[in-house]
PDB file of C-alpha atoms and ligand atoms in Angstrom:
ATOM      1  CA  MET A 782      22.012 -56.356  45.684  1.00 49.00           C
ATOM      2  CA  GLN A 783      23.265 -55.850  42.579  1.00 56.00           C
ATOM      3  CA  LEU A 784      19.821 -55.578  40.743  1.00 57.00           C
ATOM      4  CA  LYS A 785      18.498 -52.735  43.105  1.00 72.00           C
ATOM      5  CA  PRO A 786      19.937 -50.010  41.032  1.00 71.00           C
ATOM      6  CA  GLN A 787      19.632 -51.585  37.895  1.00 77.00           C
ATOM      7  CA  LEU A 788      15.962 -51.877  38.449  1.00 75.00           C
ATOM      8  CA  SER A 789      15.890 -48.224  39.103  1.00 78.00           C
ATOM      9  CA  LYS A 790      17.430 -47.237  35.993  1.00 81.00           C
ATOM     10  CA  LEU A 791      15.250 -49.416  34.203  1.00 77.00           C
ATOM     11  CA  PHE A 792      11.892 -47.581  35.773  1.00 79.00           C
ATOM     12  CA  LYS A 793      13.711 -44.342  34.882  1.00 82.00           C
ATOM     13  CA  PHE A 794      14.059 -45.279  30.983  1.00 79.00           C
ATOM     14  CA  CYS A 795      10.165 -46.753  31.430  1.00 72.00           C
ATOM     15  CA  ALA A 796       8.907 -43.604  32.692  1.00 80.00           C
ATOM     16  CA  LEU A 797      10.885 -41.389  30.073  1.00 79.00           C
ATOM     17  CA  VAL A 798      10.132 -43.045  27.187  1.00 76.00           C
ATOM     18  CA  CYS A 799       6.495 -42.628  28.515  1.00 68.00           C
ATOM     19  CA  LEU A 800       6.565 -38.935  28.880  1.00 73.00           C
ATOM     20  CA  LEU A 801       8.005 -38.983  25.911  1.00 70.00           C
ATOM     21  CA  PHE A 802       4.897 -40.619  24.551  1.00 67.00           C
ATOM     22  CA  VAL A 803       2.436 -38.231  26.310  1.00 64.00           C
ATOM     23  CA  MET A 804       4.276 -35.591  25.205  1.00 65.00           C
ATOM     24  CA  THR A 805       4.480 -35.771  21.762  1.00 62.00           C
ATOM     25  CA  GLY A 806       1.145 -37.210  21.727  1.00 55.00           C
ATOM     26  CA  CYS A 807      -0.147 -34.527  22.891  1.00 53.00           C
ATOM     27  CA  ARG A 808       1.123 -32.205  20.593  1.00 57.00           C
ATOM     28  CA  PHE A 809      -0.139 -33.829  17.566  1.00 62.00           C
ATOM     29  CA  ASN A 810      -3.431 -34.421  18.976  1.00 69.00           C
ATOM     30  CA  MET A 811      -3.479 -30.058  19.888  1.00 70.00           C
ATOM     31  CA  ARG A 812      -2.611 -29.227  16.386  1.00 71.00           C
ATOM     32  CA  ASP A 813      -4.203 -31.584  14.020  1.00 76.00           C
ATOM     33  CA  GLN A 814      -7.815 -30.497  15.658  1.00 79.00           C
ATOM     34  CA  PRO A 815     -10.700 -30.705  13.034  1.00 82.00           C
ATOM     35  CA  ARG A 816     -11.540 -26.582  13.226  1.00 84.00           C
ATOM     36  CA  TYR A 817     -12.420 -24.087  10.570  1.00 87.00           C
ATOM     37  CA  GLU A 818      -9.713 -20.451  10.038  1.00 85.00           C
ATOM     38  CA  ALA A 819     -11.797 -17.641  10.177  1.00 83.00           C
ATOM     39  CA  LEU A 820     -14.083 -17.315   6.757  1.00 85.00           C
ATOM     40  CA  GLU A 821     -13.079 -20.300   5.673  1.00 90.00           C
ATOM     41  CA  GLY A 822     -15.762 -22.504   3.445  1.00 92.00           C
ATOM     42  CA  SER A 823     -17.902 -25.053   5.280  1.00 91.00           C
ATOM     43  CA  ALA A 824     -21.008 -27.559   4.096  1.00 92.00           C
ATOM     44  CA  PHE A 825     -22.334 -27.802   7.705  1.00 91.00           C
ATOM     45  CA  PHE A 826     -24.542 -24.288   6.968  1.00 90.00           C
ATOM     46  CA  GLU A 827     -26.629 -23.720   4.200  1.00 91.00           C
ATOM     47  CA  ASP A 828     -24.938 -20.394   3.736  1.00 91.00           C
ATOM     48  CA  GLY A 829     -21.660 -22.168   2.869  1.00 93.00           C
ATOM     49  CA  ARG A 830     -19.830 -20.698   5.188  1.00 92.00           C
ATOM     50  CA  ALA A 831     -17.856 -21.430   8.549  1.00 91.00           C
ATOM     51  CA  SER A 832     -18.352 -18.034  10.202  1.00 90.00           C
ATOM     52  CA  ARG A 833     -21.629 -17.108  11.009  1.00 88.00           C
ATOM     53  CA  GLN A 834     -22.865 -13.258  10.266  1.00 87.00           C
ATOM     54  CA  MET A 835     -23.194 -10.993  13.067  1.00 86.00           C
ATOM     55  CA  ILE A 836     -26.584 -10.737  14.829  1.00 91.00           C
ATOM     56  CA  GLU A 837     -28.944  -8.148  13.674  1.00 92.00           C
ATOM     57  CA  ASP A 838     -28.384  -5.004  15.592  1.00 91.00           C
ATOM     58  CA  THR A 839     -25.719  -6.057  16.946  1.00 88.00           C
ATOM     59  CA  VAL A 840     -23.845  -2.985  18.943  1.00 86.00           C
ATOM     60  CA  ALA A 841     -20.078  -2.064  18.046  1.00 83.00           C
ATOM     61  CA  ARG A 842     -17.394  -1.968  20.900  1.00 83.00           C
ATOM     62  CA  ASP A 843     -14.346   0.443  20.509  1.00 77.00           C
ATOM     63  CA  ASN A 844     -14.660  -0.457  17.176  1.00 77.00           C
ATOM     64  CA  LEU A 845     -17.136   1.719  15.234  1.00 82.00           C
ATOM     65  CA  ARG A 846     -15.288   3.662  13.142  1.00 85.00           C
ATOM     66  CA  THR A 847     -17.476   6.331  11.848  1.00 87.00           C
ATOM     67  CA  ASP A 848     -14.975   9.397  11.650  1.00 92.00           C
ATOM     68  CA  GLU A 849     -14.071   9.026   8.185  1.00 94.00           C
ATOM     69  CA  HIS A 850     -11.752  12.141   8.964  1.00 96.00           C
ATOM     70  CA  PHE A 851      -9.739  10.756  11.431  1.00 97.00           C
ATOM     71  CA  TYR A 852      -9.860   7.338  10.502  1.00 96.00           C
ATOM     72  CA  THR A 853      -8.789   6.989   6.673  1.00 96.00           C
ATOM     73  CA  GLY A 854      -7.416  10.461   6.309  1.00 97.00           C
ATOM     74  CA  GLN A 855     -10.885  11.408   3.912  1.00 96.00           C
ATOM     75  CA  ILE A 856     -14.050  12.364   3.229  1.00 95.00           C
ATOM     76  CA  ASP A 857     -16.119  11.195   0.300  1.00 94.00           C
ATOM     77  CA  GLY A 858     -12.807   9.432  -1.287  1.00 93.00           C
ATOM     78  CA  VAL A 859     -11.001  13.173  -1.213  1.00 96.00           C
ATOM     79  CA  PRO A 860      -7.643  13.278   1.169  1.00 97.00           C
ATOM     80  CA  VAL A 861      -8.562  16.026   3.596  1.00 97.00           C
ATOM     81  CA  GLU A 862      -6.647  19.210   3.695  1.00 97.00           C
ATOM     82  CA  THR A 863      -7.014  19.636   7.434  1.00 97.00           C
ATOM     83  CA  PHE A 864      -6.208  18.000  10.979  1.00 98.00           C
ATOM     84  CA  PRO A 865      -8.642  15.819  12.851  1.00 97.00           C
ATOM     85  CA  PHE A 866      -7.569  17.446  16.409  1.00 97.00           C
ATOM     86  CA  PRO A 867      -5.286  20.483  17.266  1.00 97.00           C
ATOM     87  CA  VAL A 868      -1.544  20.403  16.645  1.00 97.00           C
ATOM     88  CA  THR A 869      -0.130  21.538  19.618  1.00 97.00           C
ATOM     89  CA  LYS A 870       3.162  21.159  21.007  1.00 96.00           C
ATOM     90  CA  GLU A 871       2.483  18.052  22.767  1.00 98.00           C
ATOM     91  CA  VAL A 872       1.427  16.393  19.076  1.00 98.00           C
ATOM     92  CA  LEU A 873       4.059  17.383  17.579  1.00 98.00           C
ATOM     93  CA  THR A 874       6.828  16.192  19.894  1.00 98.00           C
ATOM     94  CA  ARG A 875       5.144  12.586  20.092  1.00 98.00           C
ATOM     95  CA  GLY A 876       4.585  13.018  15.921  1.00 98.00           C
ATOM     96  CA  GLN A 877       9.251  13.630  16.295  1.00 98.00           C
ATOM     97  CA  GLN A 878       9.580  10.921  18.663  1.00 98.00           C
ATOM     98  CA  ARG A 879       7.265   8.162  15.793  1.00 98.00           C
ATOM     99  CA  PHE A 880       8.514   9.640  12.891  1.00 98.00           C
ATOM    100  CA  ASP A 881      12.523   8.969  14.024  1.00 98.00           C
ATOM    101  CA  ILE A 882      11.655   5.090  14.785  1.00 98.00           C
ATOM    102  CA  PHE A 883       9.126   4.490  11.931  1.00 98.00           C
ATOM    103  CA  CYS A 884       9.876   6.453   8.967  1.00 98.00           C
ATOM    104  CA  ALA A 885      13.416   8.191   9.271  1.00 98.00           C
ATOM    105  CA  PRO A 886      15.477   4.594   8.926  1.00 98.00           C
ATOM    106  CA  CYS A 887      14.257   5.191   4.970  1.00 98.00           C
ATOM    107  CA  HIS A 888      13.149   8.874   4.443  1.00 98.00           C
ATOM    108  CA  GLY A 889      16.154   9.995   6.864  1.00 98.00           C
ATOM    109  CA  ARG A 890      15.621  12.361   9.885  1.00 97.00           C
ATOM    110  CA  ILE A 891      15.040  15.485   7.696  1.00 96.00           C
ATOM    111  CA  GLY A 892      12.657  13.816   5.464  1.00 97.00           C
ATOM    112  CA  ASP A 893      15.166  14.254   2.798  1.00 97.00           C
ATOM    113  CA  GLY A 894      14.707   9.873   1.692  1.00 97.00           C
ATOM    114  CA  ASN A 895      18.064   9.443   2.704  1.00 97.00           C
ATOM    115  CA  GLY A 896      17.585   7.264   5.688  1.00 97.00           C
ATOM    116  CA  MET A 897      20.157   4.194   6.713  1.00 97.00           C
ATOM    117  CA  ILE A 898      18.129   1.656   5.168  1.00 97.00           C
ATOM    118  CA  VAL A 899      18.534   3.509   1.812  1.00 97.00           C
ATOM    119  CA  GLN A 900      21.756   3.708   2.167  1.00 97.00           C
ATOM    120  CA  ARG A 901      22.241   0.187   2.138  1.00 97.00           C
ATOM    121  CA  GLY A 902      20.057  -0.463  -0.741  1.00 96.00           C
ATOM    122  CA  PHE A 903      16.620   0.125  -0.007  1.00 96.00           C
ATOM    123  CA  LYS A 904      14.467   1.876  -3.112  1.00 97.00           C
ATOM    124  CA  GLN A 905      15.242   5.676  -2.341  1.00 97.00           C
ATOM    125  CA  PRO A 906      11.573   7.840  -1.470  1.00 98.00           C
ATOM    126  CA  PHE A 907      11.534  11.542  -2.824  1.00 98.00           C
ATOM    127  CA  SER A 908      12.548  13.728  -0.752  1.00 98.00           C
ATOM    128  CA  PHE A 909       9.382  15.608   1.502  1.00 98.00           C
ATOM    129  CA  HIS A 910      10.910  18.716   0.191  1.00 97.00           C
ATOM    130  CA  ILE A 911      10.131  18.654  -3.543  1.00 97.00           C
ATOM    131  CA  ASP A 912       7.359  21.430  -4.429  1.00 96.00           C
ATOM    132  CA  ARG A 913       4.197  18.112  -5.182  1.00 98.00           C
ATOM    133  CA  LEU A 914       5.348  16.906  -1.236  1.00 98.00           C
ATOM    134  CA  ARG A 915       5.429  20.331  -0.329  1.00 97.00           C
ATOM    135  CA  ASP A 916       2.034  20.558  -1.532  1.00 97.00           C
ATOM    136  CA  ALA A 917       0.136  17.262  -0.476  1.00 98.00           C
ATOM    137  CA  SER A 918      -1.989  17.440   2.167  1.00 98.00           C
ATOM    138  CA  PRO A 919      -2.265  16.086   5.205  1.00 98.00           C
ATOM    139  CA  GLY A 920      -4.366  12.974   4.264  1.00 98.00           C
ATOM    140  CA  TYR A 921      -2.451  12.218   1.660  1.00 98.00           C
ATOM    141  CA  PHE A 922       0.385  11.776   4.004  1.00 98.00           C
ATOM    142  CA  TYR A 923      -1.636   9.433   6.474  1.00 98.00           C
ATOM    143  CA  GLY A 924      -3.136   7.330   3.300  1.00 98.00           C
ATOM    144  CA  ALA A 925       0.836   6.543   2.302  1.00 98.00           C
ATOM    145  CA  ILE A 926       1.242   5.438   6.188  1.00 98.00           C
ATOM    146  CA  THR A 927      -2.193   3.657   6.637  1.00 97.00           C
ATOM    147  CA  ASN A 928      -2.261   1.830   2.998  1.00 96.00           C
ATOM    148  CA  GLY A 929       1.377   2.024   2.466  1.00 96.00           C
ATOM    149  CA  PHE A 930       2.828   3.143  -1.150  1.00 97.00           C
ATOM    150  CA  GLY A 931       4.532   1.284  -3.805  1.00 96.00           C
ATOM    151  CA  ALA A 932       7.436  -0.509  -2.509  1.00 95.00           C
ATOM    152  CA  MET A 933       6.816   1.014   0.944  1.00 96.00           C
ATOM    153  CA  PRO A 934       4.908  -1.378   3.638  1.00 94.00           C
ATOM    154  CA  ILE A 935       1.491  -0.987   5.444  1.00 96.00           C
ATOM    155  CA  TYR A 936       1.997   0.571   8.791  1.00 97.00           C
ATOM    156  CA  ALA A 937      -1.921   0.339   9.785  1.00 95.00           C
ATOM    157  CA  THR A 938      -1.416  -1.886  11.802  1.00 94.00           C
ATOM    158  CA  ARG A 939       1.715  -0.968  13.828  1.00 96.00           C
ATOM    159  CA  ILE A 940       0.955   2.642  14.637  1.00 98.00           C
ATOM    160  CA  PRO A 941      -2.859   3.863  15.865  1.00 97.00           C
ATOM    161  CA  PRO A 942      -4.886   6.511  13.698  1.00 97.00           C
ATOM    162  CA  GLU A 943      -3.860   9.385  16.418  1.00 97.00           C
ATOM    163  CA  ASP A 944       0.485   8.658  15.929  1.00 98.00           C
ATOM    164  CA  ARG A 945      -0.360   8.781  12.346  1.00 98.00           C
ATOM    165  CA  TRP A 946      -1.440  12.088  12.803  1.00 98.00           C
ATOM    166  CA  ALA A 947       0.986  13.269  15.108  1.00 98.00           C
ATOM    167  CA  ILE A 948       3.901  12.377  12.455  1.00 98.00           C
ATOM    168  CA  VAL A 949       1.979  14.044   9.387  1.00 98.00           C
ATOM    169  CA  ALA A 950       1.936  17.223  12.018  1.00 98.00           C
ATOM    170  CA  TYR A 951       5.770  16.349  11.887  1.00 98.00           C
ATOM    171  CA  ILE A 952       6.420  16.112   8.237  1.00 98.00           C
ATOM    172  CA  LYS A 953       4.540  19.543   7.760  1.00 97.00           C
ATOM    173  CA  ALA A 954       6.716  21.534   9.917  1.00 96.00           C
ATOM    174  CA  LEU A 955      10.094  19.391   9.148  1.00 97.00           C
ATOM    175  CA  GLN A 956       9.015  20.511   5.173  1.00 97.00           C
ATOM    176  CA  LEU A 957       8.204  24.292   7.291  1.00 93.00           C
ATOM    177  CA  SER A 958      12.016  23.684   8.422  1.00 91.00           C
ATOM    178  CA  GLN A 959      13.871  23.274   5.500  1.00 90.00           C
ATOM    179  CA  ASN A 960      12.147  26.014   2.921  1.00 86.00           C
ATOM    180  CA  ALA A 961      12.332  28.852   5.869  1.00 86.00           C
ATOM    181  CA  ALA A 962      13.508  32.487   5.328  1.00 87.00           C
ATOM    182  CA  LEU A 963      14.804  34.841   8.243  1.00 86.00           C
ATOM    183  CA  ALA A 964      11.517  36.177   7.860  1.00 87.00           C
ATOM    184  CA  ASP A 965       9.337  33.883   8.801  1.00 86.00           C
ATOM    185  CA  VAL A 966      11.049  33.873  12.331  1.00 86.00           C
ATOM    186  CA  PRO A 967       9.101  35.457  15.103  1.00 86.00           C
ATOM    187  CA  GLU A 968      10.427  38.705  16.387  1.00 86.00           C
ATOM    188  CA  THR A 969      11.171  37.423  19.995  1.00 85.00           C
ATOM    189  CA  GLU A 970      13.048  34.426  18.462  1.00 85.00           C
ATOM    190  CA  LEU A 971      15.123  36.708  16.012  1.00 85.00           C
ATOM    191  CA  GLU A 972      17.201  38.034  19.146  1.00 84.00           C
ATOM    192  CA  ASN A 973      18.244  34.275  19.883  1.00 82.00           C
ATOM    193  CA  LEU A 974      19.221  33.344  16.561  1.00 79.00           C
ATOM    194  CA  GLU A 975      21.459  36.680  16.449  1.00 73.00           C
ATOM    195  CA  ASN A 976      23.056  35.603  20.063  1.00 70.00           C
ATOM    196  CA  GLN A 977      24.062  32.415  18.985  1.00 64.00           C
TER     197      GLN A 977
HETATM  198  C1  HEC B2122      11.228   0.549   4.875  1.00 79.52           C
HETATM  199  C2  HEC B2122      11.574   2.240   4.318  1.00 79.52           C
HETATM  200  C3  HEC B2122      10.418   2.714   4.474  1.00 79.52           C
HETATM  201  C4  HEC B2122       9.564   3.282   5.845  1.00 79.52           C
HETATM  202  C5  HEC B2122      10.317   2.474   7.230  1.00 79.52           C
HETATM  203  C6  HEC B2122       9.108   4.295   5.564  1.00 79.52           C
HETATM  204  N1  HEC B2122       8.900   4.510   4.095  1.00 79.52           N
HETATM  205 FE1  HEC B2122       6.978   5.154   3.301  1.00 79.52          FE
HETATM  206  N2  HEC B2122       8.875   5.444   1.385  1.00 79.52           N
HETATM  207  C7  HEC B2122       9.270   4.260   0.634  1.00 79.52           C
HETATM  208  C8  HEC B2122       9.745   4.402  -0.522  1.00 79.52           C
HETATM  209  C9  HEC B2122      10.928   3.042  -0.803  1.00 79.52           C
HETATM  210  C10 HEC B2122       9.093   5.236  -1.031  1.00 79.52           C
HETATM  211  C11 HEC B2122       8.749   4.995  -2.302  1.00 79.52           C
HETATM  212  C12 HEC B2122       7.991   4.014  -2.769  1.00 79.52           C
HETATM  213  C13 HEC B2122       7.661   3.169  -4.140  1.00 79.52           C
HETATM  214  O1  HEC B2122       8.009   4.827  -5.000  1.00 79.52           O
HETATM  215  O2  HEC B2122       7.219   2.648  -4.551  1.00 79.52           O
HETATM  216  C14 HEC B2122       7.646   5.335   0.389  1.00 79.52           C
HETATM  217  C15 HEC B2122       7.455   6.826   0.444  1.00 79.52           C
HETATM  218  C16 HEC B2122       6.227   6.953   0.643  1.00 79.52           C
HETATM  219  C17 HEC B2122       5.317   8.519   0.317  1.00 79.52           C
HETATM  220  C18 HEC B2122       4.861   9.212  -0.195  1.00 79.52           C
HETATM  221  C19 HEC B2122       5.830  10.013  -1.276  1.00 79.52           C
HETATM  222  C20 HEC B2122       5.925  10.134  -2.586  1.00 79.52           C
HETATM  223  O3  HEC B2122       6.353   9.833  -3.288  1.00 79.52           O
HETATM  224  O4  HEC B2122       4.302  10.183  -3.249  1.00 79.52           O
HETATM  225  C21 HEC B2122       5.174   9.039   2.155  1.00 79.52           C
HETATM  226  C22 HEC B2122       4.055  10.191   2.088  1.00 79.52           C
HETATM  227  C23 HEC B2122       5.260   7.907   2.598  1.00 79.52           C
HETATM  228  N3  HEC B2122       6.539   7.158   2.247  1.00 79.52           N
HETATM  229  C24 HEC B2122       5.931   8.069   4.181  1.00 79.52           C
HETATM  230  C25 HEC B2122       6.348   7.050   4.937  1.00 79.52           C
HETATM  231  C26 HEC B2122       5.361   7.904   6.572  1.00 79.52           C
HETATM  232  C27 HEC B2122       5.308   8.811   7.007  1.00 79.52           C
HETATM  233  C28 HEC B2122       6.849   6.805   7.136  1.00 79.52           C
HETATM  234  C29 HEC B2122       6.226   6.476   9.027  1.00 79.52           C
HETATM  235  C30 HEC B2122       5.537   5.905   9.142  1.00 79.52           C
HETATM  236  C31 HEC B2122       7.374   5.737   6.325  1.00 79.52           C
HETATM  237  N4  HEC B2122       6.713   6.447   5.077  1.00 79.52           N
HETATM  238  C32 HEC B2122       7.881   4.873   6.591  1.00 79.52           C
HETATM  239  C33 HEC B2122      10.435   3.617   2.001  1.00 79.52           C
HETATM  240  C34 HEC B2122       9.618   3.747   3.521  1.00 79.52           C
END
């Protein structure tokens, strides 16, 4: 009578131990599989590479980046002076939102280089409102986002090209806004300003 509960305990214990072996066994096997990392060397193929070259005449799908202006912000190595698509109100609104998420933590909401991370000790970037950067081309800003700039990280993997251009458009608008004279305000808007 006394034996039964003890036996079942023993069974449970054995099952647990077996399960443990199976689980750890599986994990190690999966982890230690013999396989090549991308672009690793290999003695197996004649050319010494583990990765195979594309077959000739392979057709690129979605990733054929022939539009140099749009993807690199440069033409023949020179930063472009123009945007690859029309800058509309929607583009600016999108740019403002993306700027506030990705850039303002360091560059500040108005681009003065005094964001919260800088206030906490990160290297301070130049204000976007100095003459050199006010004169800088859209392609220059696009390049900094795409390739990083000194202490600033690369954003190419985090911000798609369309959004990068939207951010650049918003920075250009920010630059205008911080350096505008009353004469720049359209007459229709002037009344609104005076009423405020
Ligand atoms: C983590 C902080 C940080 C973030 C986030 C950041 N930057 Fe920067 N950025 C810097 C710093 C610091 C520099 C100056 C780097 C240096 O001189 O080493 C810089 C430099 C630049 C420059 C070059 C300025 C010059 O003096 O020529 C541009 C343009 C720029 N950033 C744009 C952006 C944009 C656009 C974003 C958002 C997509 C962004 N940065 C996000 C910190 C940041």
